[in-house]
CSV table of C-alpha atoms in Angstrom, one decimal:
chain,number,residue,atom,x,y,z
T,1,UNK,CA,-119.2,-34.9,-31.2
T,2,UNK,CA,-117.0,-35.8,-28.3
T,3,UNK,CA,-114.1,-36.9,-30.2
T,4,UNK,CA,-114.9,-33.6,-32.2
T,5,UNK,CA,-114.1,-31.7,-29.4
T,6,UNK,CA,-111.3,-33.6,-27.8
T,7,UNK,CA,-109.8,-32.9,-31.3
T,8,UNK,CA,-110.0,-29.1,-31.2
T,9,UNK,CA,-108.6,-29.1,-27.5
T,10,UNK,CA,-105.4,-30.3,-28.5
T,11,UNK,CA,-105.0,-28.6,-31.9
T,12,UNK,CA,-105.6,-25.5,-29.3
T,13,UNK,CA,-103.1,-26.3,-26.7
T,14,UNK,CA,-100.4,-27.5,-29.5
T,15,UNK,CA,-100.9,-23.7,-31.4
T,16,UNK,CA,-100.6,-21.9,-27.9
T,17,UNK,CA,-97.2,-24.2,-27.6
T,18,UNK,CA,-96.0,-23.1,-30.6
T,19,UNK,CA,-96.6,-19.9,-30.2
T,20,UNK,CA,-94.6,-19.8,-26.6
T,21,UNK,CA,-92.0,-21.6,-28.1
T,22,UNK,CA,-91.5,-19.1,-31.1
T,23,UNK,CA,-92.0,-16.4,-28.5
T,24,UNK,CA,-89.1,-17.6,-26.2
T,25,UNK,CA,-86.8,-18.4,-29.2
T,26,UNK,CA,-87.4,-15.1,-30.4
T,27,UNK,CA,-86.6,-13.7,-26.8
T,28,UNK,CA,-83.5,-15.6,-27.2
T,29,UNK,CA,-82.2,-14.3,-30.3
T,30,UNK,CA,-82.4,-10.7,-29.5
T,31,UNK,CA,-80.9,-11.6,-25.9
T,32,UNK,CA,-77.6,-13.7,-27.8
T,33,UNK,CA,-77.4,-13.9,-31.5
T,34,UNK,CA,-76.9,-17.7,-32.1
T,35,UNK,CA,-73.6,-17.3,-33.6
T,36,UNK,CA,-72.0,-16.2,-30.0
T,37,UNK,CA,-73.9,-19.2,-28.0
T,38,UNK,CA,-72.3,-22.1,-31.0
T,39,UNK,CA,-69.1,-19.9,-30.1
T,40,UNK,CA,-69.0,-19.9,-26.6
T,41,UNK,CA,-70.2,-23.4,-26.7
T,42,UNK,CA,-67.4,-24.4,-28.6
T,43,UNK,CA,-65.0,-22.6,-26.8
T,44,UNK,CA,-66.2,-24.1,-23.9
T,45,UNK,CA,-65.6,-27.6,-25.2
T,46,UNK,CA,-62.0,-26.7,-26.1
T,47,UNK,CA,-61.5,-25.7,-22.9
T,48,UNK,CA,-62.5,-29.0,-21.7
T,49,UNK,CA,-60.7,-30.8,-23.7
T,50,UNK,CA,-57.6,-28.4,-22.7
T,51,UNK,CA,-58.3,-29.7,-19.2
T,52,UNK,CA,-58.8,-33.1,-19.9
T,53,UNK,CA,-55.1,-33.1,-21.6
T,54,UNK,CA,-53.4,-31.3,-19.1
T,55,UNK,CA,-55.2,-33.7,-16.4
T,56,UNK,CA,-54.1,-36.6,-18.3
T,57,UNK,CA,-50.8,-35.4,-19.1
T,58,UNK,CA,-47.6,-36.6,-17.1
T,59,UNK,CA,-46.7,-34.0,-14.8
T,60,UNK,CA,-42.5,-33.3,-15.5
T,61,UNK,CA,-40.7,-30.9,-12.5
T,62,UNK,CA,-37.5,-29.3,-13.7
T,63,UNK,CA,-34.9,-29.5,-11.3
T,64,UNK,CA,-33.7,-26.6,-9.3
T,65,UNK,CA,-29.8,-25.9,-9.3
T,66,UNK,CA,-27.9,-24.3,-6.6
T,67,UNK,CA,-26.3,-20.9,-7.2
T,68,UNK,CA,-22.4,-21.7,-7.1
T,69,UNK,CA,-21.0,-20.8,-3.7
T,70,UNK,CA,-19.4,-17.1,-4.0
T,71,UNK,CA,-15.8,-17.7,-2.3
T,72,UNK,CA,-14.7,-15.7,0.4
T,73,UNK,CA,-12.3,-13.0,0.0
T,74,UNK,CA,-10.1,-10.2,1.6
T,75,UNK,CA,-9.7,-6.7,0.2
T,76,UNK,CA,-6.5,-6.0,0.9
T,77,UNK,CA,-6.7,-1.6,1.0
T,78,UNK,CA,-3.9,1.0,0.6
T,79,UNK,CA,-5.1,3.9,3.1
T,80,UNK,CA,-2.6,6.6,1.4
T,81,UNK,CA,-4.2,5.7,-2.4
T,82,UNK,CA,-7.3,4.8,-1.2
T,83,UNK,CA,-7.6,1.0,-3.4
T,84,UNK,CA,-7.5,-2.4,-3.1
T,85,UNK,CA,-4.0,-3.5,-3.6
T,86,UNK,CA,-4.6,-7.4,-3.6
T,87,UNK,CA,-7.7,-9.5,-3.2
T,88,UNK,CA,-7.0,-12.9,-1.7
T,89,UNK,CA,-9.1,-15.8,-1.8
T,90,UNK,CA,-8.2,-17.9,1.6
T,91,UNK,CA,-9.6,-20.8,0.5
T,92,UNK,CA,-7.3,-20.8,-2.8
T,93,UNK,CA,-4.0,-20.4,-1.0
T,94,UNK,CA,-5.5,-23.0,1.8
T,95,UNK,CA,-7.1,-21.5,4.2
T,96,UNK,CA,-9.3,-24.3,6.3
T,97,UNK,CA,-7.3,-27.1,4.5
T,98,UNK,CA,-3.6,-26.4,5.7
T,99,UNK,CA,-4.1,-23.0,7.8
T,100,UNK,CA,-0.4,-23.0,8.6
T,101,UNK,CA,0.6,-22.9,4.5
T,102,UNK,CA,-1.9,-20.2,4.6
T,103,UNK,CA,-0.5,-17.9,7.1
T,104,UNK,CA,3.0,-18.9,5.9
T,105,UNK,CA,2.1,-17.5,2.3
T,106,UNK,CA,0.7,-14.3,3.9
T,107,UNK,CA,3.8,-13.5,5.5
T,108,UNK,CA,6.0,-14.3,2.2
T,109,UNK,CA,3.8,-11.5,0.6
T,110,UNK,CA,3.6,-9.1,3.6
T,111,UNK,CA,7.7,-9.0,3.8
T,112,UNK,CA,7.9,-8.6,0.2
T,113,UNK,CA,5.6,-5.7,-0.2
T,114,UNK,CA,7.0,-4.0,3.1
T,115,UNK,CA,10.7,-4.8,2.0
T,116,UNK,CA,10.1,-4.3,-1.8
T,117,UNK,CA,12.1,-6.7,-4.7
T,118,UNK,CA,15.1,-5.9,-7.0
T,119,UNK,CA,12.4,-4.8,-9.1
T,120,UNK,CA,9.7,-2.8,-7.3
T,121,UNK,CA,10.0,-1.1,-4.1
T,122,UNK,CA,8.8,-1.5,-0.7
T,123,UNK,CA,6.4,0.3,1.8
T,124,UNK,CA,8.8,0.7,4.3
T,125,UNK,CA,10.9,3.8,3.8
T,126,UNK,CA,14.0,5.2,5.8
T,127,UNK,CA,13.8,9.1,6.4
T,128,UNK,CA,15.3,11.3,4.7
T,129,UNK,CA,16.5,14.3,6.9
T,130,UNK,CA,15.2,17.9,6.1
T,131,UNK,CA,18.5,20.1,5.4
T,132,UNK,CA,18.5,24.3,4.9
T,133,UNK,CA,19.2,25.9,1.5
T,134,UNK,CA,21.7,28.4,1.1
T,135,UNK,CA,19.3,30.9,2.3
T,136,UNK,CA,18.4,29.5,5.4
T,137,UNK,CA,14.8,27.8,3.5
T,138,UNK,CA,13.9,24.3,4.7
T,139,UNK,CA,14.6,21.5,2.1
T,140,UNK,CA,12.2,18.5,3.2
T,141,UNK,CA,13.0,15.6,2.8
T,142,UNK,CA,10.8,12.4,3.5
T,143,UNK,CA,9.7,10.4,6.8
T,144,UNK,CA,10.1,7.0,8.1
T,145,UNK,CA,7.4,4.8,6.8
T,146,UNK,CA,7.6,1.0,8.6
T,147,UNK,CA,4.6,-1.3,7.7
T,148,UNK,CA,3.6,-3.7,9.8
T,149,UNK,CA,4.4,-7.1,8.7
T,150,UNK,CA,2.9,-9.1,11.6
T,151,UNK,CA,-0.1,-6.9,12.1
T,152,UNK,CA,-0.8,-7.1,8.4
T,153,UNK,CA,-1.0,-10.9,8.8
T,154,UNK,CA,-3.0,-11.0,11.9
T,155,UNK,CA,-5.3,-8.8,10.2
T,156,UNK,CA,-6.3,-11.1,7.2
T,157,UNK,CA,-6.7,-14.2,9.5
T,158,UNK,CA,-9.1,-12.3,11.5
T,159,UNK,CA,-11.1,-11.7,8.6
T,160,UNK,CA,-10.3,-14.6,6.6
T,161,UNK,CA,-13.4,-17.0,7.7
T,162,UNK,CA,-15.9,-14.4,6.6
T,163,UNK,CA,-14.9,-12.0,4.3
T,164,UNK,CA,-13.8,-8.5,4.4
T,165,UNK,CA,-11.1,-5.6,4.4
T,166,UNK,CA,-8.2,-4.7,6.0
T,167,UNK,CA,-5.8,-1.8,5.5
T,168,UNK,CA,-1.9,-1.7,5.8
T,169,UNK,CA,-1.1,-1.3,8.7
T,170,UNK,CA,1.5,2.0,7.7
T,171,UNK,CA,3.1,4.0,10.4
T,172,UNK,CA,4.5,7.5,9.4
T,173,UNK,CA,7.2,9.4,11.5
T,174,UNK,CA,7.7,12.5,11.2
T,175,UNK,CA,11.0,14.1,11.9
T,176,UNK,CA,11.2,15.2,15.1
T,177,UNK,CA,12.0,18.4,15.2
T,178,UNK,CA,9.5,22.0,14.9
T,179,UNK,CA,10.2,23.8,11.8
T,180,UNK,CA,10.5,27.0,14.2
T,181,UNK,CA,13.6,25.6,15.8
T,182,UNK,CA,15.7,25.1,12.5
T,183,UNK,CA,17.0,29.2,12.1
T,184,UNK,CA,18.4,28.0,16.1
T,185,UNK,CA,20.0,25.1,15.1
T,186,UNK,CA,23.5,26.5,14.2
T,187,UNK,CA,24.0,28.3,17.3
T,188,UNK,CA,26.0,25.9,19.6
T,189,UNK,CA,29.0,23.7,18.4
T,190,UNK,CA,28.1,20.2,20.2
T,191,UNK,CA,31.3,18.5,18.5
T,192,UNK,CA,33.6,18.2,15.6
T,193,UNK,CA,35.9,16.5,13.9
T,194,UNK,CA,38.6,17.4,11.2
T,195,UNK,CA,40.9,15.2,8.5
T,196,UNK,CA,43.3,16.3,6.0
T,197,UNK,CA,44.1,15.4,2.0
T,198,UNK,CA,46.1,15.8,-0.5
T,199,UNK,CA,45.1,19.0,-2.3
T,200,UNK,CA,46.8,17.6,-5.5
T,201,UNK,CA,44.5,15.1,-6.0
T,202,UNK,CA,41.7,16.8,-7.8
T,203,UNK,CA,39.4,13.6,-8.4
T,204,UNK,CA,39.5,12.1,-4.9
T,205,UNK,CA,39.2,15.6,-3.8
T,206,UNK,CA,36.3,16.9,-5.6
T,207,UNK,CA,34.3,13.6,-4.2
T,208,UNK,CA,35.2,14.5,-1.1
T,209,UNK,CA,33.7,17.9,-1.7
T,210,UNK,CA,30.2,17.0,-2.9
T,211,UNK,CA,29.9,14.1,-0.4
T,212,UNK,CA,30.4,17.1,2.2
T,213,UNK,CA,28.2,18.9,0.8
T,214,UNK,CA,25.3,16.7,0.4
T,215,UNK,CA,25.2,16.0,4.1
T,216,UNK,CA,26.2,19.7,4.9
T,217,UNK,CA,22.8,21.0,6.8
T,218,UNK,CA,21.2,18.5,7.5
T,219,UNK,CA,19.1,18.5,10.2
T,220,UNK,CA,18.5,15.4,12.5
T,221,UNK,CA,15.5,15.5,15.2
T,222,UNK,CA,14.9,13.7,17.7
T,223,UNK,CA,15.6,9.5,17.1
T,224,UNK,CA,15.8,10.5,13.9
T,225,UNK,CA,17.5,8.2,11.7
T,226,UNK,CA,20.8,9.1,9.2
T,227,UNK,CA,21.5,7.0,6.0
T,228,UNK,CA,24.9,8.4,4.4
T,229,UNK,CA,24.2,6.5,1.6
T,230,UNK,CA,20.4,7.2,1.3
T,231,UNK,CA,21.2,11.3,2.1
T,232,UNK,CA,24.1,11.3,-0.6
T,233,UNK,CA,22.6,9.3,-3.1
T,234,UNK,CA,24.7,7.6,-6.0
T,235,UNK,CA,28.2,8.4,-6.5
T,236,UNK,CA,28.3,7.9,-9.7
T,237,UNK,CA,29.8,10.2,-13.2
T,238,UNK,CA,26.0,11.0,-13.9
T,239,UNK,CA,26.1,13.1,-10.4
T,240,UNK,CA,29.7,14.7,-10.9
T,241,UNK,CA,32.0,12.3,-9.0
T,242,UNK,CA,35.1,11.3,-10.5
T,243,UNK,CA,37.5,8.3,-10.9
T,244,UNK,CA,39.8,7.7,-8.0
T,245,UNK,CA,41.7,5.2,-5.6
T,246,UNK,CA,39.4,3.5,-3.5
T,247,UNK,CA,39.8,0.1,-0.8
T,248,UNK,CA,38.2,-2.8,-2.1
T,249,UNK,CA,39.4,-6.3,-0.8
T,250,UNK,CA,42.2,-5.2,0.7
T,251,UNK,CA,44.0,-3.5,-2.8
T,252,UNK,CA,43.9,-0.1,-4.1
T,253,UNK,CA,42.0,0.2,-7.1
T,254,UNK,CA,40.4,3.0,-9.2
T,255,UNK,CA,36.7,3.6,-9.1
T,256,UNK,CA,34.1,6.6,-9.5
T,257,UNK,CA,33.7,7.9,-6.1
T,258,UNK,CA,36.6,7.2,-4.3
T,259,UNK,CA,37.4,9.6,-1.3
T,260,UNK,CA,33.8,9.4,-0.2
T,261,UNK,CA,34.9,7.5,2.7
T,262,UNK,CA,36.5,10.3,4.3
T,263,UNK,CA,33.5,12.3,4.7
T,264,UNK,CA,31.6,9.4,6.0
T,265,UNK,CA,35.1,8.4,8.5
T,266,UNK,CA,34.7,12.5,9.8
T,267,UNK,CA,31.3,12.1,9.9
T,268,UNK,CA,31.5,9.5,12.7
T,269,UNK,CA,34.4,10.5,14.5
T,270,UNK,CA,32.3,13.5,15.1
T,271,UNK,CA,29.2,11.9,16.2
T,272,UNK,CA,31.0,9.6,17.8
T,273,UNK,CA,31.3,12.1,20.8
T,274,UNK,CA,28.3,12.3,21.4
T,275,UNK,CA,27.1,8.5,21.8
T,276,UNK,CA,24.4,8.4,19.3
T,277,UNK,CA,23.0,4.8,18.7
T,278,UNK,CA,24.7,3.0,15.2
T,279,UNK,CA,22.6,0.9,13.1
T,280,UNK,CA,25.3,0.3,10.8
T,281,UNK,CA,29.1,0.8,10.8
T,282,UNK,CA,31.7,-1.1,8.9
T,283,UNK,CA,35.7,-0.6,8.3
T,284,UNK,CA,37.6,-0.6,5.5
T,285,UNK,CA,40.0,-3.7,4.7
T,286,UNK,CA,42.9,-1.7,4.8
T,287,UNK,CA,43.9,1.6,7.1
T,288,UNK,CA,43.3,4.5,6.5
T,289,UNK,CA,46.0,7.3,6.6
T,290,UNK,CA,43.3,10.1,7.6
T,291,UNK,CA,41.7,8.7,11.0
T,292,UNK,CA,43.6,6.2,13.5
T,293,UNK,CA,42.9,2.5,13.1
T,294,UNK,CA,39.3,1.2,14.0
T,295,UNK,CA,38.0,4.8,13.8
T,296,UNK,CA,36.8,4.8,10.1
T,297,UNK,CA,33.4,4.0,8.3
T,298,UNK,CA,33.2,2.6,4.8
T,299,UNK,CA,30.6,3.3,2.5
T,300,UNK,CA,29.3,1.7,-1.1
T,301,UNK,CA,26.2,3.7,-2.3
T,302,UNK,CA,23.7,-0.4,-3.5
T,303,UNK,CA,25.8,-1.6,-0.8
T,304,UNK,CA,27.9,-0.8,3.0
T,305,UNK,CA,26.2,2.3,4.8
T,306,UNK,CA,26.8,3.9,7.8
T,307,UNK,CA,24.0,4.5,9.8
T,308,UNK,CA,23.2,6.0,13.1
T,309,UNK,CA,19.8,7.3,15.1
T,310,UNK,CA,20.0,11.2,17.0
T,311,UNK,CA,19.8,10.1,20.7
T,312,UNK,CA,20.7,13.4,21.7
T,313,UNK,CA,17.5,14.1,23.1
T,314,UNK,CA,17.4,17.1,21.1
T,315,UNK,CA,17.5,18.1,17.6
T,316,UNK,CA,21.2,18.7,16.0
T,317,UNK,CA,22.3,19.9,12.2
T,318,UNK,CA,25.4,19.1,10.8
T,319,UNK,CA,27.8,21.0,9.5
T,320,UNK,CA,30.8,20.1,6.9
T,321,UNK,CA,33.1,22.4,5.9
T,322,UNK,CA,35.2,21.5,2.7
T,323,UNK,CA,38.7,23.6,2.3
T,324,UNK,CA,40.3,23.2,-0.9
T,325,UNK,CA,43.8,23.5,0.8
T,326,UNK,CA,43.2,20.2,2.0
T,327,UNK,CA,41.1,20.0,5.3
T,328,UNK,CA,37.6,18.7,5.9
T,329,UNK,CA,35.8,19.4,8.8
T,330,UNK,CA,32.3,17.9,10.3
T,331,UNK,CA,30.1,19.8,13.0
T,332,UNK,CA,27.2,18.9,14.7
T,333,UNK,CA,25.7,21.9,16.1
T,334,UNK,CA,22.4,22.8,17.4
T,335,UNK,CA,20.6,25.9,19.3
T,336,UNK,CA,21.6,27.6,22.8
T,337,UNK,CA,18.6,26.1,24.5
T,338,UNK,CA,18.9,22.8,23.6
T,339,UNK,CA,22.7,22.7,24.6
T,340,UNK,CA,22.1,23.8,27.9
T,341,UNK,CA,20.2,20.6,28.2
T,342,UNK,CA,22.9,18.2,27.0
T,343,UNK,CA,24.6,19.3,29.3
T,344,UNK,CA,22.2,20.0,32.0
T,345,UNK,CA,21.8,15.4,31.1
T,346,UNK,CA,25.6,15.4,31.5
């Protein structure tokens, strides 16, 4: 009986096990259908396995590279245009390795862009004087423009270590006179000068005539500066001059333009008087019959000028007066007012 019993005990407790165990199992399955826990399990163990090969694996660094140094440069800036002109790199033309190559190179270029080449020309710019039309209208003409060589190259050293701009150093004169003064300017004679020629010789003549008249009118201010060749221009066929006898190494020869030098010879005789400052003045290599030895002034339009700066103090005009009877004569003239100070400096 006892063993009876003992029996049936644990045939109770076993059914009332099976029955929790269905019970949780069936708890289970409406929790997480067994499908997803054999997936997550799995996925699980691939992720293991994923960090057991990335743990084992050798770790390999790529290497870093530098950027590449960006060079220094210098924006070299046309204030007029607004725009870089020339970039230089410093270190390229030796700047830190042989600084005096460097700043010797800067001032090659600097000359060359102020001077200009046979080829292109240069910042720098002589003025060309205002003059009055035939009705008394003001022609202008253009002002002195000087760059700056040695600024221009101080400026890029400055610069050159880091980087940067720097803008040509330009420097614009105007003329210096006040438009209001020019209907004045043919009041007072200051001086003048006359030569003679040949009325017979219609080619030398008629260059005589439109040399005069180029500079006739012309209107000087204060230290402004007077190119015959620039205010003439060429004297060649294309602008109406002619062939005739002309000095050139010491022989008589025919060439377009000749008689030119008269006008230029008058010119200065006339200014002469009143002690201007000469930039440039050469003689011929022969005498001339028109104005006493030592007292002429050759011109070649590429080539001799003659060239002289107003130190008047005042503004003056010139005035040339071509007769076809044979007489050519040169005025410089200029108002009432400004005579009375000449002479007042006298």
């Amino acid at each position: 009986m006892r063993k009876n019993s003992w029996f049936l005990l644990v045939l109770l407790i076993c059914s009332f096990v099976g029955l929790t165990g269905c019970a949780t199992a069936t708890g289970k399955e409406q929790e997480k259908p067994p499908q997803k826990v054999e997936q997550t399990q799995a996925t699980e163990e691939q992720k293991e396995e994923a960090k057991k090969e990335v743990e084992d694996a050798p770790i390999d660094i790529p290497s870093i590279e530098e950027p590449a140094a960006v060079p220094v440069t210098v924006d070299v800036i046309d204030p007029a245009k607004d725009q870089v002109i020339r970039t230089i790199v410093p270190e390229v033309l030796g700047y830190g390795t042989d600084n005096k190559k460097y700043e010797q190179e800067l001032s090659e270029w600097a000359k060359q862009i102020a001077r200009g080449t046979d080829t292109e020309p240069g910042y720098d710019q002589r003025n060309i004087p205002d003059k009055l039309d035939e009705n008394g209208n003001i022609i202008k003409g253009q002002p002195t423009i000087v760059l700056e060589e040695a600024e221009l190259v101080d400026s890029i050293l400055t610069v050159s270590k880091e980087g940067g701009e720097v803008e040509l150093p330009l420097y614009i004169t105007a003329s210096g006179y006040e438009e209001s003064e020019a209907a004045t300017l043919d009041q007072v004679v200051l001086a003048s000068y006359t030569t003679y020629f040949n009325p017979s010789v219609t080619g030398r003549n008629k260059n005589i005539e439109l040399s005069a008249e180029a500079i006739d009118n012309v209107i000087l201010g204060i230290g402004d500066h007077f190119s015959f060749n620039t205010t003439v221009g060429p004297s060649d066929e294309e602008h109406g001059y002619q062939p005739a006898q002309e000095i050139v190494n010491k022989k008589l020869v025919m060439g377009i333009g000749g008689g030119i030098c008269q006008t230029s010879s008058t010119l200065f005789n006339a200014v002469d008087k009143l002690g201007v400052d000469y930039v440039e003045w050469h003689h011929h290599s022969l005498s001339v019959g028109y104005v006493p030895e030592g007292r002429d002034a050759t011109v070649s339009y590429g080539g001799k000028d003659f060239r002289f700066l107003n130190t008047t103090g005042v503004p003056i005009m010139l005035n040339a007066i071509y007769d076809k009877n044979g007489k050519l004569i040169i005025e410089v003239r200029t108002s009432e007012e400004n005579a009375k100070q000449i002479k007042q400096a006298v």
